mmCIF file of C-alpha atoms in Angstrom:
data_model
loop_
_atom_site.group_PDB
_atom_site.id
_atom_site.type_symbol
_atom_site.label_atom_id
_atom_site.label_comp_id
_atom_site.label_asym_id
_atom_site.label_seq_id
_atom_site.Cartn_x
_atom_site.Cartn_y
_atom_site.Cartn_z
ATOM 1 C CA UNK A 1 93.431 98.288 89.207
ATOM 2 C CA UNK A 2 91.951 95.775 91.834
ATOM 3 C CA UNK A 3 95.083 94.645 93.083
ATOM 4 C CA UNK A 4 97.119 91.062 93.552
ATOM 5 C CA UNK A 5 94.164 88.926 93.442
ATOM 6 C CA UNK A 6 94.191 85.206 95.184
ATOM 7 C CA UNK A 7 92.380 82.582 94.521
ATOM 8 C CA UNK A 8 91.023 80.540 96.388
ATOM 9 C CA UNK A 9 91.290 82.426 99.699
ATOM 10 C CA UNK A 10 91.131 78.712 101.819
ATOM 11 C CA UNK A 11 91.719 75.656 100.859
ATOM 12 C CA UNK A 12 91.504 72.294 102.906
ATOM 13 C CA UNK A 13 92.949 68.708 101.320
ATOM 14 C CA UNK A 14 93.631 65.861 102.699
ATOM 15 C CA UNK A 15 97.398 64.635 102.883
ATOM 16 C CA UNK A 16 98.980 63.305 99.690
ATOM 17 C CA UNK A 17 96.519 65.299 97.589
ATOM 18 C CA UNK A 18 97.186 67.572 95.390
ATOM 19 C CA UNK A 19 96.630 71.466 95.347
ATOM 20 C CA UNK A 20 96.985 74.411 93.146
ATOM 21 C CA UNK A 21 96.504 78.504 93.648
ATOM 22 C CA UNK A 22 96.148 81.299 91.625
ATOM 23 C CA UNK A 23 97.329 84.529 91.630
ATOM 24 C CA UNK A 24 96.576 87.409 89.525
ATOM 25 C CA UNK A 25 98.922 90.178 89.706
ATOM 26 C CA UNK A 26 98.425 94.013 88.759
ATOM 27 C CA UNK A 27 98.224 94.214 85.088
ATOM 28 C CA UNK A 28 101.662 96.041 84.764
ATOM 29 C CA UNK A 29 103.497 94.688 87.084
ATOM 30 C CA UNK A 30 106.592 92.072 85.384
ATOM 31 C CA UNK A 31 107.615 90.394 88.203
ATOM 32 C CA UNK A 32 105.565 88.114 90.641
ATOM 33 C CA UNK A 33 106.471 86.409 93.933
ATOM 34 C CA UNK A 34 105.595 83.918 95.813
ATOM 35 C CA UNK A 35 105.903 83.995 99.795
ATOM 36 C CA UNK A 36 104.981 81.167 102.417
ATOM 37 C CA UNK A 37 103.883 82.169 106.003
ATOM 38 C CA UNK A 38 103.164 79.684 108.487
ATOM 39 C CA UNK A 39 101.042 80.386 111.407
ATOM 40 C CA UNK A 40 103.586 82.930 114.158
ATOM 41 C CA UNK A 41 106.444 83.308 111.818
ATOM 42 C CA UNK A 42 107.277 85.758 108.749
ATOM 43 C CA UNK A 43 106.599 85.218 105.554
ATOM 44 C CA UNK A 44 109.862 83.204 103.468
ATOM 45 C CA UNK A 45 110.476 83.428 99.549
ATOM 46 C CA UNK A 46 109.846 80.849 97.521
ATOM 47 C CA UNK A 47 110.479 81.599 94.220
ATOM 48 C CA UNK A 48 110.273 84.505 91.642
ATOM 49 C CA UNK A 49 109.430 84.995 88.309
ATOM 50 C CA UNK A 50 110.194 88.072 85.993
ATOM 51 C CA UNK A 51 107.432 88.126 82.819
ATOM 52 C CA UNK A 52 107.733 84.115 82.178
ATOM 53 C CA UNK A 53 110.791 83.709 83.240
ATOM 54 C CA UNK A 54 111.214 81.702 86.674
ATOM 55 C CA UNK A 55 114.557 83.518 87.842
ATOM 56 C CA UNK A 56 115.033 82.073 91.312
ATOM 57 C CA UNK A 57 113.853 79.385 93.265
ATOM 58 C CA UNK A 58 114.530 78.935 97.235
ATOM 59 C CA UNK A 59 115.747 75.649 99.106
ATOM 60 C CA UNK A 60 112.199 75.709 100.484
ATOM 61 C CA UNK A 61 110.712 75.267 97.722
ATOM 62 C CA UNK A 62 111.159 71.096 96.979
ATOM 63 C CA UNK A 63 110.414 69.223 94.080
ATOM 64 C CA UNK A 64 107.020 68.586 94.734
ATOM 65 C CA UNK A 65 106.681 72.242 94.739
ATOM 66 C CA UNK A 66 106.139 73.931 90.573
ATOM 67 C CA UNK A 67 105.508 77.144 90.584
ATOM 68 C CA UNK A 68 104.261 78.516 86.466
ATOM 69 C CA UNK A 69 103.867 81.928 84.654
ATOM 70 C CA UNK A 70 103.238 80.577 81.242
ATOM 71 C CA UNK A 71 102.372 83.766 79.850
ATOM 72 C CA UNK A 72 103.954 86.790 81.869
ATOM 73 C CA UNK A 73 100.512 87.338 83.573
ATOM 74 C CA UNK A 74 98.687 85.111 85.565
ATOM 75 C CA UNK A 75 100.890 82.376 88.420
ATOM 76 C CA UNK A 76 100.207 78.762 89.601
ATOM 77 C CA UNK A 77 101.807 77.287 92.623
ATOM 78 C CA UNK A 78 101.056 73.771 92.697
ATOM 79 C CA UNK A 79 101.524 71.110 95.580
ATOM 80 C CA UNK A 80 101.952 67.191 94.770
ATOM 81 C CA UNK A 81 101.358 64.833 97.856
ATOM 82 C CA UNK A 82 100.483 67.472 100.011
ATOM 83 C CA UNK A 83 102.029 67.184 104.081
ATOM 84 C CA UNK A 84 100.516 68.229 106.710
ATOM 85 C CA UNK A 85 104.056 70.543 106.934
ATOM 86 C CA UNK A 86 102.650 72.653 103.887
ATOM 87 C CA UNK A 87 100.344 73.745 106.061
ATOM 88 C CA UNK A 88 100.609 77.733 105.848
ATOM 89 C CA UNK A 89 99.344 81.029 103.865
ATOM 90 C CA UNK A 90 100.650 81.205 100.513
ATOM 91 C CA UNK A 91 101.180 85.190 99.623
ATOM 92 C CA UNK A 92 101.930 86.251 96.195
ATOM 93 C CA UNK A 93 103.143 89.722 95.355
ATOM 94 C CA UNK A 94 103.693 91.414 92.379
ATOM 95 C CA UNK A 95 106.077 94.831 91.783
ATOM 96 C CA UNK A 96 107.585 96.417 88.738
ATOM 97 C CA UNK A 97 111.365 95.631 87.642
ATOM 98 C CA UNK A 98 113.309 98.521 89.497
ATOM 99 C CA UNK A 99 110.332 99.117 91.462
ATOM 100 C CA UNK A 100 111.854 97.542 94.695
ATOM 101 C CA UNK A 101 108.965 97.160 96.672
ATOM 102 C CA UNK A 102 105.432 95.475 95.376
ATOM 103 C CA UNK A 103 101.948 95.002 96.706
ATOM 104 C CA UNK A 104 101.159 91.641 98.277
ATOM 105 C CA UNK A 105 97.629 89.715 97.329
ATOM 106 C CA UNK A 106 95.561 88.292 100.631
ATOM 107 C CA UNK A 107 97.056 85.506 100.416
ATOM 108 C CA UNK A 108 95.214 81.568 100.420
ATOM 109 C CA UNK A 109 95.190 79.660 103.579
ATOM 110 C CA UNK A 110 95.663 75.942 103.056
ATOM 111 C CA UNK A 111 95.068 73.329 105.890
ATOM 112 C CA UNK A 112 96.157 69.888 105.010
ATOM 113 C CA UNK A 113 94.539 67.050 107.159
ATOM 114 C CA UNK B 1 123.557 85.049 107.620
ATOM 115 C CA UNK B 2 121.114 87.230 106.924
ATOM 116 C CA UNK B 3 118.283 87.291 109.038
ATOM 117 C CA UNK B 4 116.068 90.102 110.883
ATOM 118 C CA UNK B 5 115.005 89.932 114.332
ATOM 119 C CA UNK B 6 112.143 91.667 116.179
ATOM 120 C CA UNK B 7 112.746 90.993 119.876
ATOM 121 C CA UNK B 8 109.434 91.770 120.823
ATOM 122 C CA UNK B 9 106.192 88.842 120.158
ATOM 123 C CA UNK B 10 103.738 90.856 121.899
ATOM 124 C CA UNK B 11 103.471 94.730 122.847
ATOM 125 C CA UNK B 12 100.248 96.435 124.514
ATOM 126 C CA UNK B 13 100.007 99.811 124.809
ATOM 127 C CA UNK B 14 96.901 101.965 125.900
ATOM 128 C CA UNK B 15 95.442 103.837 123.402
ATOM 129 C CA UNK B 16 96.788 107.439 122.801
ATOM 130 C CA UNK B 17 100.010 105.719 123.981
ATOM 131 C CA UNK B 18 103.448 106.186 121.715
ATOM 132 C CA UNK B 19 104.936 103.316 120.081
ATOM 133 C CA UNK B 20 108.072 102.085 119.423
ATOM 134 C CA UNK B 21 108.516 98.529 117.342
ATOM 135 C CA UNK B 22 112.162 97.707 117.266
ATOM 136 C CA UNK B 23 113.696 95.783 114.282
ATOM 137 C CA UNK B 24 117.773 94.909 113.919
ATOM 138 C CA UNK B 25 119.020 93.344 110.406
ATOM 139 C CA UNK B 26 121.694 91.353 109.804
ATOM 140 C CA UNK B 27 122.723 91.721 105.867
ATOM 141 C CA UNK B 28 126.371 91.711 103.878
ATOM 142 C CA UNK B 29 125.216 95.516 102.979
ATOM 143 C CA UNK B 30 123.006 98.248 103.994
ATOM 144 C CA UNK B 31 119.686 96.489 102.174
ATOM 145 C CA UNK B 32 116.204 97.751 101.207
ATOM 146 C CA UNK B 33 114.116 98.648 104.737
ATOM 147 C CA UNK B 34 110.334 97.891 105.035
ATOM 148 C CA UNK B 35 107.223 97.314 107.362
ATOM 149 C CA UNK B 36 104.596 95.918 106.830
ATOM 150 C CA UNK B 37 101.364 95.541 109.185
ATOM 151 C CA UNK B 38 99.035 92.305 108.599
ATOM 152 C CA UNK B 39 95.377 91.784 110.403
ATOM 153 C CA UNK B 40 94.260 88.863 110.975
ATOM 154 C CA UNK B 41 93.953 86.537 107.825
ATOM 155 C CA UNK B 42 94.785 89.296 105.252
ATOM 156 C CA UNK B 43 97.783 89.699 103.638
ATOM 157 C CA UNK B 44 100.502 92.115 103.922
ATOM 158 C CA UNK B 45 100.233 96.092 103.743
ATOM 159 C CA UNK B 46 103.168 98.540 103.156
ATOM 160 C CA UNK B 47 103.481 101.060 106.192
ATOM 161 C CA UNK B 48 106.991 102.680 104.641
ATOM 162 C CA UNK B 49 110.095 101.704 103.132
ATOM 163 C CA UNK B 50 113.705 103.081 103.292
ATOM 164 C CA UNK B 51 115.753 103.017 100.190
ATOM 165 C CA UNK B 52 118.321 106.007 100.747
ATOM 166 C CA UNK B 53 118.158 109.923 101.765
ATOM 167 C CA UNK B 54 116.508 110.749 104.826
ATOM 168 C CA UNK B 55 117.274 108.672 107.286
ATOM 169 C CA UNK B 56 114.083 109.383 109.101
ATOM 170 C CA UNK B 57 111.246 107.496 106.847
ATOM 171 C CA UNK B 58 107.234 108.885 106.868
ATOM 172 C CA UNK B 59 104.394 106.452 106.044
ATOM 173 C CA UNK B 60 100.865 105.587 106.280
ATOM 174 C CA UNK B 61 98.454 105.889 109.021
ATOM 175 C CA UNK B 62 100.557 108.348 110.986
ATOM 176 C CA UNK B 63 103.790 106.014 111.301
ATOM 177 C CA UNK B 64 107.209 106.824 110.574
ATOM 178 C CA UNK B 65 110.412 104.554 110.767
ATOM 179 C CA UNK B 66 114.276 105.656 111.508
ATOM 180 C CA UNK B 67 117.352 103.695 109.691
ATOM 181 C CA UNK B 68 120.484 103.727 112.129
ATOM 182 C CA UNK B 69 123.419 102.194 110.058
ATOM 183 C CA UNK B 70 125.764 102.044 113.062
ATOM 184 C CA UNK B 71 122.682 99.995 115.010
ATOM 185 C CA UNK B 72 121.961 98.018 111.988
ATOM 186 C CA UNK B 73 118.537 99.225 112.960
ATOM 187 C CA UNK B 74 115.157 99.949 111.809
ATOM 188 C CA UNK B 75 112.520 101.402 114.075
ATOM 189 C CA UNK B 76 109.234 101.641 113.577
ATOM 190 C CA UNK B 77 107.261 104.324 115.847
ATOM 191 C CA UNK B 78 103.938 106.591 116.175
ATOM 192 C CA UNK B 79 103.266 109.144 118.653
ATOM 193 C CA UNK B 80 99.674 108.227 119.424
ATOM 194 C CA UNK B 81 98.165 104.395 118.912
ATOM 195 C CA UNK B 82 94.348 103.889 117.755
ATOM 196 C CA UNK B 83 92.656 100.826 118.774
ATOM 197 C CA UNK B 84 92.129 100.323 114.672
ATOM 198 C CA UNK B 85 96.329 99.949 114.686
ATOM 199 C CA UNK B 86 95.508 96.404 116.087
ATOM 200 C CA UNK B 87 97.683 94.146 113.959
ATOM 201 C CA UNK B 88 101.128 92.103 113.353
ATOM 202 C CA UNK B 89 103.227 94.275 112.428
ATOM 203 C CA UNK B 90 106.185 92.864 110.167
ATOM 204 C CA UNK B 91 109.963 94.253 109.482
ATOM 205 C CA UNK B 92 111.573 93.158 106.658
ATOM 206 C CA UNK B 93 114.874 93.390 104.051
ATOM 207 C CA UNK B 94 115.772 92.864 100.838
ATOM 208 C CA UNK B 95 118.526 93.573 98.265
ATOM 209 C CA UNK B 96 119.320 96.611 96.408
ATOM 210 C CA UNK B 97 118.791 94.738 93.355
ATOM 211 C CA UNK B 98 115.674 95.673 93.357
ATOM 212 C CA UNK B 99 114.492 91.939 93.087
ATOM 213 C CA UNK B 100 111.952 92.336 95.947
ATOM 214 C CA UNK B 101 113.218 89.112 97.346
ATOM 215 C CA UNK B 102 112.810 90.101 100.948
ATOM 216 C CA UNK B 103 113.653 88.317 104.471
ATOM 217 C CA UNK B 104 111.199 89.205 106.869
ATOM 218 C CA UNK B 105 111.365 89.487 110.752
ATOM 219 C CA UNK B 106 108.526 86.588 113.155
ATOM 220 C CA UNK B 107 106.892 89.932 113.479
ATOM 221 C CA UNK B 108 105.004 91.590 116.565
ATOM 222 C CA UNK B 109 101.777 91.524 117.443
ATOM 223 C CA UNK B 110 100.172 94.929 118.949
ATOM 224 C CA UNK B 111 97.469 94.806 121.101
ATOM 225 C CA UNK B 112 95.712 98.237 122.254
ATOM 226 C CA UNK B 113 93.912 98.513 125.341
ATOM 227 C CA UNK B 114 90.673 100.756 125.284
#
């Protein structure tokens, strides 16, 4: 078990471009999350997904936000048109149904210029 | 609302010092507890969590936490600092539907003098 794994760990784009992360959660772990922390604050959820199944989505999370699971496994959070507000670390996390606590990945810091 | 509030952004403390990181919660009902401690540019790692029981909460690296329902507070302490304990340190709360959705304090960054 290596973990929540993140990929890529930075990421720089210019504005209106678009971006997309990875993140691998542990193998047996049926619900994923994804967090946004920007720089001096705590992290704030974004949305949640429970094997496929996108349960719960934030306010924060706009429409040029799309966040996929497409097989229970593996997550995408993309970014259209990218703003120099998206700035931030994106964290994913991944925990077991009941669990009620997970294990948060490294995270991937994107700067948008 | 919900929210959670650390009141301190910085705290030094000499090392072999005590520590005391104070966290207050504002929730509908008594949630999930946690901290977390982040270094620089890593994610987040689980010091100790409070779900019931015990009031008074071990965890890793030596810390331990108290849950005071009348305060609506969660504490984190440790008797004696290392300079490795360096960090942000991060409480947070979340539902007792276990959904993991949590709400997370602006945290407080330690800094240990030699």
């Amino acid at each position: 078990d290596t973990g929540v794994s993140q990929d890529p760990r930075h990421k720089i784009t210019k504005r209106g471009q678009n971006v997309t992360f990875r993140c691998d959660p542990i193998s047996e772990h049926n619900r994923l999350y994804w967090y946004r922390q920007t720089l001096g604050q705590g992290p704030e959820f974004l949305t949640y997904f429970q094997n496929e199944a996108q349960l719960e989505k934030s306010r924060l999370l706009s429409d040029r936000f799309s966040a996929e699971r497409p097989k229970g496994s593996f997550s995408t959070l993309e970014i259209q048109r990218t703003e120099q507000g998206d700035s931030a670390m994106y964290l994913c996390a991944s925990s077991l149904e009941l669990q009620g606590s997970g294990t948060f990945g490294s995270g991937t810091r994107l700067t948008v210029v | 609302a919900q929210s959670v509030t650390q009141p301190d952004i910085h705290i030094t403390v000499s090392e072999g010092a005590s520590l005391e990181l104070r966290c207050n919660y504002s929730y509908g009902a008594t949630p999930y507890l946690f901290w977390y401690v982040q270094s620089p540019g890593q994610g987040l790692q689980l010091l100790l969590k409070y779900f019931s029981g015990d009031t008074l909460v071990q965890g890793i690296k030596g810390f331990e936490a108290e849950f005071k329902r009348s305060q609506s507070s969660f504490n984190l302490r440790k008797p004696s600092v290392h300079w490795s304990d360096a960090a942000e340190y991060f409480c947070a709360v979340g539902p007792r539907d276990s959904s993991y959705k949590l709400i997370f304090g602006s945290g407080t960054r330690l800094l240990v003098r030699p």
